[in-house]
């Protein structure tokens, strides 16, 4: 039902499954049922952070009952949803290390490979990407990882590589690279039986990437793609407001900025920042502050721009994205 975006119907069936689980006291199925509900259905309709504790419980119950595979799927889903919700990257890094060792110990190789794109993403945001040796190492790892995924025809892993690679490239302002990742993912999705929406996150970053590339290149045909993205995001807001309202507002702010509607753009940036703070998406609040700072800089309001860059920097540090915080300091144009 989620594939057809019937999220309310999916939620109803999910709640029935959990009710049956409780009534039958079937603890051996908790790991499976929690994975489907808290790692899938309920991520569409309620704040990501509310699903983290149940996913951790699903992992623990799977380990206790001997359902190791589903325990590990709960673990890797916890990491992914934790990243999407803006969980501290250092905390995620520690859990990735812990779960990774257990996956290798219990020979859960396939699940471990599903976690590798997130592991790489977290590392890229924590560590500075300006060190030539670090860049060379990352490129080597990325090429080998891509080669392995291609050899195994692991379309899901490849898709995650392109989605997360695009997010990191966008955050670091590498818009040519980000667009390349989006284009590769679109080509890959033609071979897949379903599109990877990632609870609205994929559409959000696609829109930001298209708009940023249009700003940089003056190729405004990219903005045509944004109309489709906004339509999707408006629909996602109806189902899961706390996860998506700030995302839609930031996209609208960027569109207003590109159209030269300064007053409307300023208001939309403020609304996006406030909505992200209310829903506790502090990492995306940081992005909203940075985009607002870029906007104020373009219209020669340097005092406001400086204030907003400072806010963004502090929130990136709060997120644990030391590499991005350092990158922002080096690239603020004053």
XYZ file of C-alpha atoms in Angstrom:
334
model
C 0.000 0.000 0.000
C 2.910 2.389 0.687
C 4.024 1.896 -2.921
C 0.636 3.319 -3.978
C 0.994 6.045 -1.308
C -1.963 4.761 0.678
C -0.169 5.554 3.926
C -3.273 5.664 6.098
C -4.324 2.205 4.912
C -0.786 0.938 5.491
C -0.746 2.435 8.977
C -4.061 0.754 9.790
C -2.755 -2.673 8.729
C 0.470 -2.067 10.618
C -1.380 -1.256 13.826
C -3.479 -4.416 13.386
C -0.302 -6.496 13.053
C 1.133 -5.003 16.237
C -2.150 -5.570 18.054
C -2.101 -9.226 17.036
C 1.530 -9.470 18.115
C 0.680 -8.173 21.588
C -2.426 -10.340 21.938
C -0.599 -13.537 20.956
C 2.529 -12.571 22.952
C 4.561 -13.755 19.966
C 7.920 -12.249 20.911
C 9.716 -14.250 18.220
C 8.008 -12.070 15.580
C 8.636 -8.681 17.201
C 11.800 -8.045 15.177
C 10.021 -8.649 11.851
C 6.856 -6.706 12.685
C 8.727 -3.747 14.179
C 11.002 -3.549 11.135
C 8.043 -3.274 8.757
C 6.144 -0.804 10.910
C 8.782 1.447 12.472
C 11.287 1.113 9.653
C 8.734 1.608 6.901
C 5.050 2.447 7.316
C 5.245 4.803 10.313
C 8.172 6.748 8.867
C 5.685 8.216 6.402
C 3.168 9.370 8.987
C 5.078 10.388 12.118
C 8.349 12.056 13.061
C 11.366 9.894 12.222
C 12.788 10.204 15.736
C 9.744 8.490 17.250
C 10.647 5.312 15.351
C 14.209 5.009 16.633
C 13.515 3.485 20.050
C 11.177 0.776 18.656
C 13.748 -0.103 15.968
C 16.385 -0.527 18.666
C 13.946 -2.743 20.574
C 13.354 -4.752 17.390
C 17.122 -5.262 17.143
C 17.408 -6.352 20.791
C 14.427 -8.734 20.623
C 15.748 -10.284 17.428
C 19.082 -10.960 19.108
C 17.347 -12.428 22.171
C 15.040 -14.729 20.183
C 17.669 -15.841 17.676
C 16.212 -13.945 14.702
C 19.642 -12.545 13.882
C 18.896 -11.472 10.321
C 15.908 -9.310 11.253
C 17.782 -8.002 14.292
C 20.505 -6.752 11.957
C 17.986 -5.281 9.516
C 16.474 -3.369 12.459
C 19.977 -2.166 13.330
C 20.833 -0.914 9.842
C 17.382 0.697 9.513
C 17.944 2.415 12.871
C 21.164 3.876 11.437
C 19.458 5.060 8.251
C 16.449 6.627 9.996
C 18.797 8.092 12.606
C 20.757 9.816 9.847
C 17.614 11.104 8.141
C 16.315 12.477 11.456
C 19.552 14.344 12.200
C 20.818 12.136 15.018
C 24.290 13.164 16.184
C 26.814 11.804 13.683
C 29.328 10.784 16.338
C 26.649 8.683 18.051
C 25.741 7.139 14.702
C 29.405 6.428 14.009
C 29.717 4.511 17.302
C 26.596 2.457 16.562
C 27.763 1.741 13.004
C 31.027 0.381 14.421
C 29.166 -1.752 17.003
C 26.573 -3.134 14.596
C 29.173 -3.676 11.885
C 31.258 -5.913 14.126
C 28.174 -7.946 15.050
C 27.112 -8.289 11.412
C 30.533 -9.668 10.502
C 30.568 -11.932 13.575
C 27.161 -13.400 12.707
C 27.994 -13.583 8.975
C 25.281 -11.112 7.997
C 27.275 -9.932 4.972
C 24.315 -8.739 2.878
C 22.918 -6.600 5.700
C 26.388 -5.196 6.386
C 26.673 -4.056 2.773
C 23.329 -2.262 3.060
C 24.833 -0.224 5.905
C 28.044 0.743 4.099
C 26.624 3.725 2.136
C 25.460 5.342 5.400
C 28.807 4.565 7.033
C 30.599 6.377 4.224
C 28.187 9.312 4.375
C 28.631 9.791 8.123
C 32.410 9.674 7.725
C 32.342 12.246 4.903
C 30.391 14.713 7.045
C 32.506 14.249 10.171
C 35.877 14.474 8.413
C 37.109 17.404 6.350
C 37.144 16.663 2.607
C 39.827 19.274 1.854
C 42.777 17.007 2.763
C 44.256 15.646 -0.518
C 45.144 12.306 1.118
C 41.624 11.979 2.527
C 40.135 12.795 -0.895
C 42.338 10.156 -2.550
C 41.384 7.532 0.065
C 37.678 8.349 -0.234
C 37.785 8.159 -4.036
C 39.521 4.776 -3.843
C 36.959 3.441 -1.361
C 34.043 4.837 -3.361
C 35.286 3.331 -6.632
C 35.814 -0.073 -5.022
C 32.432 0.042 -3.317
C 30.712 0.998 -6.584
C 32.582 -1.749 -8.429
C 31.467 -4.357 -5.880
C 27.830 -3.192 -5.984
C 27.860 -3.280 -9.800
C 29.458 -6.744 -9.902
C 26.802 -8.079 -7.523
C 24.050 -6.183 -9.342
C 22.924 -4.829 -5.966
C 20.523 -2.164 -7.222
C 19.304 -1.171 -3.744
C 22.852 -0.551 -2.502
C 23.728 1.333 -5.690
C 20.622 3.489 -5.291
C 21.598 4.321 -1.713
C 25.111 5.231 -2.875
C 23.679 7.679 -5.412
C 21.092 9.167 -3.021
C 23.509 9.656 -0.138
C 26.349 10.706 -2.434
C 24.075 13.409 -3.835
C 23.182 14.621 -0.342
C 26.829 14.883 0.726
C 27.843 16.562 -2.537
C 25.019 19.099 -2.107
C 25.922 19.850 1.509
C 29.525 20.519 0.463
C 28.408 22.723 -2.442
C 29.621 20.342 -5.165
C 26.559 20.799 -7.324
C 27.961 19.322 -10.553
C 28.716 16.109 -8.688
C 25.318 16.165 -6.941
C 23.446 16.477 -10.250
C 25.528 13.613 -11.642
C 24.434 11.389 -8.746
C 20.769 12.284 -9.318
C 21.029 11.507 -13.037
C 22.699 8.148 -12.338
C 19.988 7.284 -9.844
C 17.234 8.146 -12.320
C 18.833 5.821 -14.878
C 19.172 3.081 -12.265
C 15.544 3.406 -11.156
C 14.415 2.485 -14.672
C 15.748 -1.010 -13.922
C 14.099 -1.204 -10.497
C 10.577 -2.335 -9.722
C 9.907 0.735 -7.569
C 11.211 4.246 -7.015
C 13.114 4.988 -3.799
C 11.173 7.833 -2.139
C 12.965 7.491 1.225
C 9.971 9.046 3.006
C 10.211 12.305 1.029
C 13.933 12.855 1.601
C 14.947 11.915 -1.954
C 12.547 14.407 -3.530
C 13.636 17.153 -1.103
C 17.324 16.894 -1.942
C 16.589 16.456 -5.653
C 14.775 19.795 -5.546
C 17.574 21.521 -3.630
C 20.180 20.125 -6.021
C 18.265 21.233 -9.133
C 17.790 24.740 -7.726
C 21.404 25.075 -6.611
C 22.673 23.898 -9.986
C 20.367 26.351 -11.736
C 21.743 29.181 -9.547
C 25.307 28.180 -10.330
C 24.996 27.451 -14.040
C 22.152 29.801 -15.030
C 20.610 26.791 -16.783
C 17.071 27.514 -15.654
C 15.608 24.446 -17.333
C 16.617 22.621 -14.152
C 13.941 24.581 -12.315
C 11.290 22.781 -14.399
C 12.121 19.625 -12.454
C 11.401 21.487 -9.222
C 7.697 21.785 -10.066
C 7.383 17.987 -9.975
C 9.339 17.833 -6.736
C 7.124 20.445 -5.062
C 4.001 18.517 -6.090
C 5.399 15.397 -4.425
C 6.441 17.307 -1.308
C 3.003 18.882 -0.888
C 1.523 15.385 -0.928
C 4.103 14.128 1.573
C 3.340 17.040 3.913
C -0.287 15.911 4.035
C 0.785 12.474 5.281
C 3.735 13.401 7.509
C 3.820 17.099 8.348
C 6.558 16.975 10.977
C 8.999 15.278 8.572
C 8.244 17.333 5.493
C 6.799 20.792 6.208
C 10.185 22.477 6.649
C 11.486 20.739 3.532
C 8.689 22.134 1.370
C 9.097 25.621 2.874
C 12.820 25.633 2.108
C 12.196 24.578 -1.491
C 9.632 27.376 -1.806
C 12.122 29.860 -0.332
C 14.766 28.846 -2.862
C 12.273 29.235 -5.718
C 11.249 32.705 -4.486
C 14.911 33.644 -4.203
C 15.596 32.568 -7.778
C 12.582 34.526 -9.029
C 13.852 37.683 -7.299
C 10.892 37.888 -4.908
C 13.000 39.086 -1.994
C 10.329 39.696 0.650
C 8.562 36.394 0.020
C 11.855 34.525 -0.061
C 12.939 36.004 3.266
C 9.634 35.017 4.892
C 9.837 31.472 3.513
C 13.379 31.022 4.819
C 12.227 32.151 8.272
C 9.280 29.743 8.164
C 11.504 26.855 7.026
C 13.977 27.517 9.839
C 11.193 27.695 12.444
C 9.467 24.540 11.171
C 12.743 22.577 11.153
C 13.436 23.655 14.729
C 9.904 22.720 15.846
C 10.243 19.213 14.385
C 13.839 18.937 15.684
C 15.435 18.458 12.273
C 18.452 20.480 13.353
C 20.670 19.288 10.488
C 18.157 20.556 7.932
C 17.679 23.712 9.982
C 21.424 24.218 9.473
C 20.966 23.838 5.708
C 18.060 26.319 5.797
C 20.196 28.842 7.692
C 23.029 28.427 5.173
C 20.738 28.865 2.180
C 19.170 31.936 3.824
C 22.672 33.332 4.424
C 23.521 32.811 0.738
C 20.321 34.651 -0.161
C 21.059 37.624 2.098
C 24.603 37.789 0.754
C 23.286 37.957 -2.823
C 21.064 40.922 -1.941
C 23.945 42.689 -0.136
C 22.644 42.276 3.411
C 25.989 41.165 4.795
C 25.129 41.612 8.473
C 22.183 39.216 8.184
C 24.232 36.837 6.054
C 27.010 36.734 8.656
C 24.490 36.060 11.438
C 22.847 33.226 9.506
C 26.167 31.628 8.527
C 27.056 31.623 12.222
C 23.777 29.897 13.094
C 24.369 27.296 10.386
C 27.910 26.667 11.610
C 26.754 26.090 15.193
C 24.040 23.666 14.095
C 26.451 21.697 11.879
C 28.694 21.321 14.936
C 25.673 20.249 17.036
C 24.938 17.612 14.392
C 28.524 16.391 14.643
C 29.372 17.400 11.052
C 32.813 18.820 11.865
C 33.949 18.435 8.257
C 31.033 20.496 6.961
C 31.464 23.114 9.716
C 35.135 23.518 8.757
C 34.213 23.685 5.076
C 31.657 26.436 5.782
C 34.230 28.519 7.697
C 36.723 28.241 4.831
C 34.173 29.192 2.180
C 32.225 32.060 3.781
C 33.062 34.904 1.381
C 34.106 37.483 4.020
